Coordinates of C-alpha atoms and ligand atoms in Angstrom, one line a residue:
M182 CA -21.1 59.6 33.0
S183 CA -23.7 56.8 33.3
C184 CA -24.4 54.6 36.3
Y185 CA -25.4 51.0 35.5
V186 CA -26.3 49.7 38.9
S187 CA -29.6 47.7 38.8
H188 CA -29.9 46.7 42.5
L189 CA -28.3 45.2 45.5
E190 CA -28.4 41.6 46.3
C191 CA -27.9 39.5 49.5
S192 CA -24.8 37.4 49.0
F193 CA -26.2 34.5 50.9
T194 CA -29.9 34.3 49.9
G195 CA -29.9 36.2 46.6
K196 CA -32.7 38.4 47.8
R197 CA -33.0 41.6 45.9
F198 CA -32.9 45.1 47.4
E199 CA -33.4 48.5 45.7
M200 CA -30.6 50.9 45.9
D201 CA -32.7 53.6 47.4
G202 CA -30.7 55.0 50.3
V203 CA -28.3 54.0 53.0
R204 CA -27.8 50.2 53.2
T205 CA -25.7 48.0 55.6
V206 CA -26.2 44.2 55.4
S207 CA -29.1 42.1 54.4
E208 CA -31.9 41.1 56.7
S209 CA -30.1 37.8 57.3
G210 CA -27.0 39.8 58.4
K211 CA -24.9 38.9 55.3
P212 CA -23.1 41.3 53.0
L213 CA -24.9 43.0 50.1
L214 CA -23.4 42.9 46.7
V215 CA -24.0 45.6 44.0
R216 CA -25.5 44.2 40.7
Y217 CA -25.2 46.0 37.4
D218 CA -27.2 46.0 34.2
L219 CA -24.3 44.5 32.3
E220 CA -26.2 44.1 29.1
R221 CA -26.9 47.8 28.8
M222 CA -23.4 48.7 30.0
G223 CA -21.8 46.4 27.4
S224 CA -23.8 47.9 24.7
E225 CA -22.7 51.5 25.6
V226 CA -19.1 51.1 26.8
S227 CA -16.3 49.1 25.2
R228 CA -12.9 47.8 26.4
E229 CA -11.4 50.3 24.0
D230 CA -13.3 53.1 25.8
I231 CA -11.7 52.0 29.1
E232 CA -8.3 51.7 27.5
S233 CA -8.5 55.2 26.1
S234 CA -9.7 56.8 29.4
S235 CA -7.6 59.7 30.6
E236 CA -8.2 58.6 34.2
P237 CA -5.0 57.1 35.5
G238 CA -6.4 55.1 38.4
F239 CA -9.4 53.0 39.2
W240 CA -11.9 55.7 38.4
R241 CA -11.4 54.7 34.8
Y242 CA -13.7 51.8 35.7
S243 CA -16.5 54.0 36.9
S244 CA -19.0 52.4 34.5
L245 CA -18.6 49.3 36.7
L246 CA -18.8 51.3 39.9
P247 CA -21.8 52.6 41.8
V248 CA -21.0 56.3 42.1
E249 CA -23.5 58.2 40.1
R250 CA -22.1 61.7 39.8
E251 CA -18.6 62.8 39.0
E252 CA -18.7 65.4 41.8
H253 CA -19.1 62.7 44.4
R254 CA -16.0 60.9 43.3
I255 CA -13.4 61.5 46.1
S256 CA -10.0 61.2 44.7
L257 CA -6.4 61.6 46.0
G258 CA -4.5 60.9 42.9
E259 CA -4.9 57.1 42.5
V260 CA -2.6 55.3 40.1
M261 CA -2.8 52.1 38.2
T262 CA -0.4 50.0 40.4
P263 CA 2.5 48.5 38.6
L264 CA 3.1 44.8 37.8
V265 CA 6.7 44.2 38.9
P266 CA 8.5 41.0 38.0
I267 CA 10.8 39.6 40.7
E268 CA 13.4 38.0 38.4
H269 CA 16.1 37.4 41.0
S270 CA 13.8 35.9 43.6
A271 CA 11.9 33.6 41.3
S272 CA 14.5 30.9 41.8
V273 CA 14.3 31.2 45.6
L274 CA 10.6 30.5 45.2
G275 CA 11.4 27.5 42.9
A276 CA 9.7 29.0 39.9
E277 CA 10.9 29.4 36.3
P278 CA 12.3 32.7 35.4
G279 CA 9.8 35.4 34.5
R280 CA 6.8 33.5 36.1
I281 CA 6.4 35.6 39.3
I282 CA 4.9 39.1 39.2
V283 CA 4.1 41.3 42.1
K284 CA 1.1 43.7 41.8
D285 CA 2.4 46.4 44.0
E286 CA -0.5 48.1 45.7
S287 CA 1.8 50.1 47.9
R288 CA 1.8 53.0 45.4
L289 CA -1.8 54.0 46.2
P290 CA -2.7 56.9 48.5
T291 CA -2.0 56.1 52.2
G292 CA 0.3 53.3 51.0
S293 CA -2.1 50.5 50.9
F294 CA -4.8 48.9 48.8
K295 CA -7.3 49.9 51.5
A296 CA -7.4 53.1 49.5
R297 CA -9.5 51.4 46.8
G298 CA -12.3 50.3 49.1
L299 CA -12.4 53.4 51.3
A300 CA -12.4 55.7 48.3
L301 CA -15.6 54.0 47.2
A302 CA -17.2 53.8 50.6
V303 CA -16.5 57.5 51.2
S304 CA -17.7 58.5 47.8
M305 CA -20.9 56.6 48.2
A306 CA -21.3 58.2 51.7
K307 CA -21.0 61.6 50.0
Q308 CA -23.6 60.6 47.4
L309 CA -25.9 59.4 50.2
G310 CA -25.3 62.5 52.4
L311 CA -23.8 60.8 55.3
V312 CA -21.8 63.1 57.6
H313 CA -19.9 60.8 60.1
L314 CA -18.2 57.5 59.4
A315 CA -16.6 55.1 61.8
V316 CA -14.3 52.0 61.3
P317 CA -12.6 49.4 63.5
T318 CA -9.2 48.8 62.1
N319 CA -5.7 47.1 62.7
G320 CA -4.2 50.0 60.8
N321 CA -4.5 50.5 57.0
A322 CA -8.3 50.8 56.8
G323 CA -8.2 53.6 59.4
S324 CA -5.7 55.8 57.6
A325 CA -7.4 55.3 54.3
L326 CA -10.8 56.3 55.8
A327 CA -9.2 59.2 57.5
A328 CA -7.7 60.5 54.2
Y329 CA -10.7 60.1 52.0
A330 CA -13.1 61.4 54.6
S331 CA -11.1 64.5 55.2
R332 CA -11.0 65.0 51.5
A333 CA -14.7 64.6 51.3
G334 CA -15.4 67.0 54.3
I335 CA -16.9 64.0 56.2
R336 CA -16.1 63.4 59.8
A337 CA -14.3 60.1 60.6
T338 CA -13.8 58.1 63.9
V339 CA -11.3 55.3 64.0
L340 CA -11.2 52.7 66.8
C341 CA -7.9 50.6 67.0
P342 CA -6.9 47.7 69.3
D343 CA -4.2 49.0 71.6
N344 CA -1.6 46.8 69.9
T345 CA -2.0 48.7 66.5
P346 CA 1.3 49.8 65.1
E347 CA 2.1 53.3 66.2
I348 CA 2.8 54.5 62.6
N349 CA -0.8 53.6 61.6
L350 CA -2.3 55.5 64.5
Q351 CA -0.1 58.5 63.8
E352 CA -0.9 58.6 60.1
T353 CA -4.6 58.2 60.8
M354 CA -4.7 61.1 63.2
A355 CA -2.5 63.2 60.9
Q356 CA -5.1 62.8 58.1
G357 CA -7.8 64.2 60.3
A358 CA -9.7 61.2 61.9
D359 CA -10.7 61.2 65.6
T360 CA -8.3 58.2 66.6
H361 CA -8.9 56.1 69.6
L362 CA -7.1 53.1 71.2
V363 CA -9.3 50.3 72.6
N364 CA -8.3 47.8 75.2
G365 CA -9.6 44.9 73.0
L366 CA -9.5 43.2 69.7
I367 CA -10.8 44.5 66.3
G368 CA -14.1 42.6 66.9
E369 CA -14.6 44.6 70.2
C370 CA -13.9 47.8 68.4
G371 CA -16.5 46.9 65.8
R372 CA -19.1 46.1 68.6
I373 CA -18.5 49.6 70.2
I374 CA -19.2 51.1 66.8
S375 CA -22.4 49.2 66.1
D376 CA -23.6 49.7 69.7
G377 CA -23.0 53.4 69.4
S378 CA -24.7 54.0 66.1
A379 CA -28.0 55.2 67.5
E380 CA -26.4 57.4 70.1
V381 CA -23.5 59.0 68.2
G382 CA -25.1 58.8 64.7
W383 CA -22.0 57.6 62.9
F384 CA -22.2 55.1 59.9
S385 CA -20.0 52.0 60.1
V386 CA -17.8 51.3 57.1
S387 CA -16.5 48.1 58.7
T388 CA -15.4 45.4 56.2
L389 CA -18.5 44.1 54.3
R390 CA -21.0 45.9 56.6
E391 CA -21.7 48.2 53.8
P392 CA -21.9 47.3 50.1
Y393 CA -19.3 49.5 48.5
R394 CA -15.7 48.9 49.8
I395 CA -15.9 45.6 47.9
E396 CA -16.7 47.5 44.7
G397 CA -13.5 49.4 45.2
K398 CA -11.5 46.3 45.9
K399 CA -13.0 44.8 42.8
T400 CA -11.0 47.2 40.7
M401 CA -7.8 45.2 41.5
G402 CA -9.2 42.5 39.3
I403 CA -10.4 44.7 36.4
E404 CA -7.1 46.6 36.5
L405 CA -5.0 43.4 36.4
A406 CA -7.1 42.2 33.4
E407 CA -6.6 45.5 31.6
Q408 CA -2.8 45.5 32.3
M409 CA -2.4 41.9 31.0
G410 CA -4.2 42.7 27.8
W411 CA -7.5 41.3 29.0
K412 CA -6.0 38.1 30.1
L413 CA -5.3 36.8 33.5
P414 CA -2.6 34.9 35.3
D415 CA -2.8 31.1 36.2
V416 CA -2.7 31.7 39.9
I417 CA -3.3 34.6 42.3
F418 CA -1.9 34.6 45.8
Y419 CA -3.8 37.0 48.0
P420 CA -3.3 37.9 51.7
T421 CA -6.7 37.3 53.2
G422 CA -8.1 39.0 56.3
G423 CA -11.7 40.1 56.0
G424 CA -11.6 38.9 52.3
T425 CA -12.9 42.0 50.5
G426 CA -10.0 41.7 47.9
I427 CA -10.5 38.1 47.0
I428 CA -14.3 38.3 47.0
G429 CA -14.0 41.6 45.0
M430 CA -11.6 40.2 42.4
W431 CA -13.8 37.1 41.9
K432 CA -16.8 39.3 41.4
A433 CA -14.8 41.4 38.9
F434 CA -13.8 38.4 36.9
A435 CA -17.4 37.2 36.7
E436 CA -18.6 40.7 35.5
L437 CA -15.9 40.8 33.0
R438 CA -16.7 37.5 31.7
E439 CA -20.4 38.3 31.4
L440 CA -19.5 41.4 29.5
G441 CA -17.4 39.3 27.2
W442 CA -14.3 41.4 28.0
I443 CA -12.3 38.3 29.0
D444 CA -12.6 34.8 27.6
C445 CA -9.5 33.2 29.2
E446 CA -9.6 30.6 32.0
L447 CA -10.0 32.3 35.4
P448 CA -7.1 32.2 37.8
R449 CA -6.9 29.8 40.7
M450 CA -7.4 32.0 43.8
V451 CA -5.2 31.2 46.8
A452 CA -6.2 32.7 50.1
V453 CA -3.0 33.2 52.2
Q454 CA -3.2 33.5 56.0
S455 CA -0.8 33.3 58.8
T456 CA -0.3 30.2 61.0
G457 CA -1.1 32.5 63.9
C458 CA -4.5 33.4 62.5
A459 CA -5.8 31.0 59.9
P460 CA -9.6 30.6 60.2
M461 CA -10.2 30.3 56.5
V462 CA -7.4 27.7 56.1
K463 CA -8.9 25.6 58.9
A464 CA -12.4 26.0 57.4
W465 CA -11.0 25.1 53.9
E466 CA -9.3 22.0 55.2
L467 CA -12.4 20.8 57.0
G468 CA -14.6 21.5 54.0
E469 CA -16.8 23.8 55.9
E470 CA -18.9 26.6 54.4
F471 CA -18.3 29.0 57.4
A472 CA -15.3 29.6 59.5
E473 CA -15.0 29.5 63.2
Y474 CA -13.6 32.4 65.4
W475 CA -9.8 32.1 65.7
E476 CA -8.7 32.4 69.3
N477 CA -5.5 34.3 70.3
A478 CA -4.9 35.6 66.8
E479 CA -1.3 36.8 66.4
T480 CA 1.0 37.6 63.4
V481 CA 3.4 40.3 62.3
A482 CA 1.1 40.6 59.2
S483 CA -1.4 42.8 61.1
G484 CA -3.6 43.3 58.0
I485 CA -4.4 39.6 58.0
R486 CA -4.8 39.3 61.8
V487 CA -8.6 38.9 61.4
P488 CA -10.1 36.2 63.6
A489 CA -13.6 36.3 62.1
A490 CA -14.8 37.4 58.7
L491 CA -18.5 38.3 57.9
G492 CA -17.8 37.2 54.3
D493 CA -16.1 33.8 55.3
F494 CA -18.5 31.8 53.0
L495 CA -17.7 34.2 50.0
I496 CA -14.0 33.8 50.4
L497 CA -14.3 29.9 50.7
R498 CA -16.7 30.0 47.7
A499 CA -14.2 32.0 45.5
V500 CA -11.4 29.6 46.5
K501 CA -13.5 26.6 45.6
E502 CA -15.1 27.9 42.4
S503 CA -11.6 28.9 41.1
G504 CA -10.0 25.6 41.8
G505 CA -7.7 27.3 44.3
F506 CA -6.8 26.5 48.0
A507 CA -6.2 28.2 51.3
V508 CA -2.8 28.0 53.0
A509 CA -1.1 29.4 56.1
V510 CA 2.6 30.5 56.4
S511 CA 4.6 31.2 59.5
D512 CA 5.9 34.6 60.4
D513 CA 9.4 33.2 60.3
D514 CA 9.0 32.2 56.7
T515 CA 7.2 35.4 55.8
L516 CA 10.0 37.6 57.2
E517 CA 12.7 35.4 55.6
I518 CA 11.2 35.8 52.1
Q519 CA 10.6 39.5 52.7
R520 CA 14.2 39.9 53.3
E521 CA 15.2 37.8 50.3
I522 CA 13.0 39.8 47.9
G523 CA 14.2 43.1 49.3
V524 CA 17.8 42.2 48.9
R525 CA 17.6 40.3 45.6
D526 CA 15.0 42.4 43.7
G527 CA 15.0 45.8 45.6
L528 CA 11.3 45.5 46.4
L529 CA 10.4 45.9 50.1
L530 CA 7.1 44.0 50.6
C531 CA 4.9 44.5 53.5
P532 CA 4.7 41.3 55.7
E533 CA 1.2 40.5 54.2
G534 CA 2.6 40.7 50.7
A535 CA 5.6 38.6 51.7
A536 CA 3.3 36.0 53.1
T537 CA 2.0 35.4 49.6
A538 CA 5.6 34.8 48.4
A539 CA 6.2 32.3 51.2
A540 CA 2.9 30.6 50.4
C541 CA 3.9 30.5 46.6
K542 CA 7.3 28.9 47.6
N543 CA 5.5 26.3 49.7
A544 CA 2.9 25.6 47.0
I545 CA 5.6 24.9 44.4
E546 CA 7.4 22.6 46.8
L547 CA 4.3 20.7 47.5
G548 CA 3.4 20.5 43.8
L549 CA 0.2 22.4 44.4
I550 CA 1.1 24.7 41.5
S551 CA 3.5 24.2 38.7
T552 CA 6.9 25.9 38.2
S553 CA 5.7 27.2 34.8
D554 CA 2.5 28.7 36.2
N555 CA 2.2 32.5 35.7
V556 CA 1.7 33.8 39.2
V557 CA 0.6 37.1 40.5
L558 CA 1.4 38.0 44.2
F559 CA -0.4 40.9 45.8
N560 CA 1.7 43.3 47.8
T561 CA -1.2 45.1 49.6
A562 CA 0.8 47.8 51.4
T563 CA 4.1 49.5 51.7
G564 CA 6.8 47.7 53.8
L565 CA 7.7 51.2 55.2
K566 CA 4.9 51.1 57.7
Y567 CA 6.3 48.0 59.4
P568 CA 9.2 47.5 61.9
M569 CA 12.5 46.7 60.1
P570 CA 15.8 45.4 61.2
R571 CA 18.0 48.0 62.8
V572 CA 21.2 49.2 61.2
T573 CA 24.1 48.5 63.7
S574 CA 27.3 49.1 61.7
R575 CA 29.1 52.3 62.7
V576 CA 31.9 54.3 60.9
D577 CA 34.2 56.4 62.9
K578 CA 34.8 59.6 60.9
D579 CA 38.2 60.2 62.6
E580 CA 39.5 56.7 62.2
V581 CA 37.9 55.1 59.1
D582 CA 38.4 51.3 58.9
Y583 CA 38.1 50.6 55.2
G584 CA 38.2 46.9 55.9
L585 CA 34.6 47.3 56.9
F586 CA 33.6 48.0 53.3
Q587 CA 35.2 44.9 51.7
P588 CA 32.7 42.4 50.4
Ligands
PLP723 C1 -6.6 44.8 55.2 C2 -5.3 44.2 54.7 C3 -5.3 42.9 54.1 C4 -6.5 42.0 54.1 O1 -7.4 42.4 53.1 P1 -8.8 41.9 52.8 O2 -9.1 42.2 51.4 O3 -9.8 42.5 53.7 O4 -8.8 40.3 53.1 C5 -4.1 42.5 53.6 N1 -3.0 43.2 53.6 C6 -3.0 44.5 54.2 C7 -1.7 45.3 54.2 C8 -4.2 45.0 54.7 O5 -4.1 46.3 55.3

């Protein structure tokens, strides 16, 4: 196994840093990106090598990942997540048949795509000899950290706003993390962690505050390309919170292109947010480079309830460079389309994933994309972690009313 990392780079200034130990952000406080010697890698590894890899999940892309030794890879049985067409719902979205595909990330360990990022962050923590990790989270990042850290024999502390869904708290604790509720928002949980670093000695794996979660999320883009025969869709709708996924995929496409592994047009990247928390959409509409803090953030799609993102300028840059756009959808539209897709196609999306479907529907209505565009929607977690409508119908075993079962 070879590692092709050449250095780390400040995503804002381009300043170069050696990969010689534990790193957080650059001296200007911006995210660090991992850079590879793609020329050497391309001469030693081919697309065919990747395709014939026996690794079922994202570790098959390890030549484009920073983990140096196989023994540091922390794995929980990752899979290549399926591309599921939603044939029956396409008409509801206004698209031509066969044009809408869901990349269903719910099949990953801990039921969300946060597994990709945290698997990499924890593996790198293992490589670097870190013994205690901490994260502020609205839910899925906490359980993914918990699972991978336990697997690695590393201690994990998870701080959650006290409105975090109960199920996320429980799964996090059940997978071995010290789990705490905080009477504040995710930003305040983050502040407690950074203020406590010196005293407690933990290392923060908060979104984009270390360089490796993004490398894990990047594998969504590589995997999509491989699954589509080294081609890409016309448009990608992505539920955007901290933005690691959209930034990571855009980075992946650039790397694949530099390697000559893809030569198609790159997809238009659409950042989807909720009308209850839409800092990126606001910045996009105003043509700003950075986003302002979003006050009183509220949405059922808790994974995208992120009022401020350290990588705001990178999200906006990916959207712009790709010819995409940023849009917000209401919780009502999100829950309505979630129900439609569940009922029509048998696929229970999480609210964040359903938000991408609602955004796609709006985009087709407004003519922002064409009915014949090939679209990929990202379903970032399992719908099973979220509240669902209650079942109210009752059957009396002693006096069955068969009228109840008529269509
Ligand atoms: C974290 C999360 C998101 C947002 O992901 P980013 O890549 O950080 O923007 C979306 N959906 C779900 C379910 C999440 O847990």
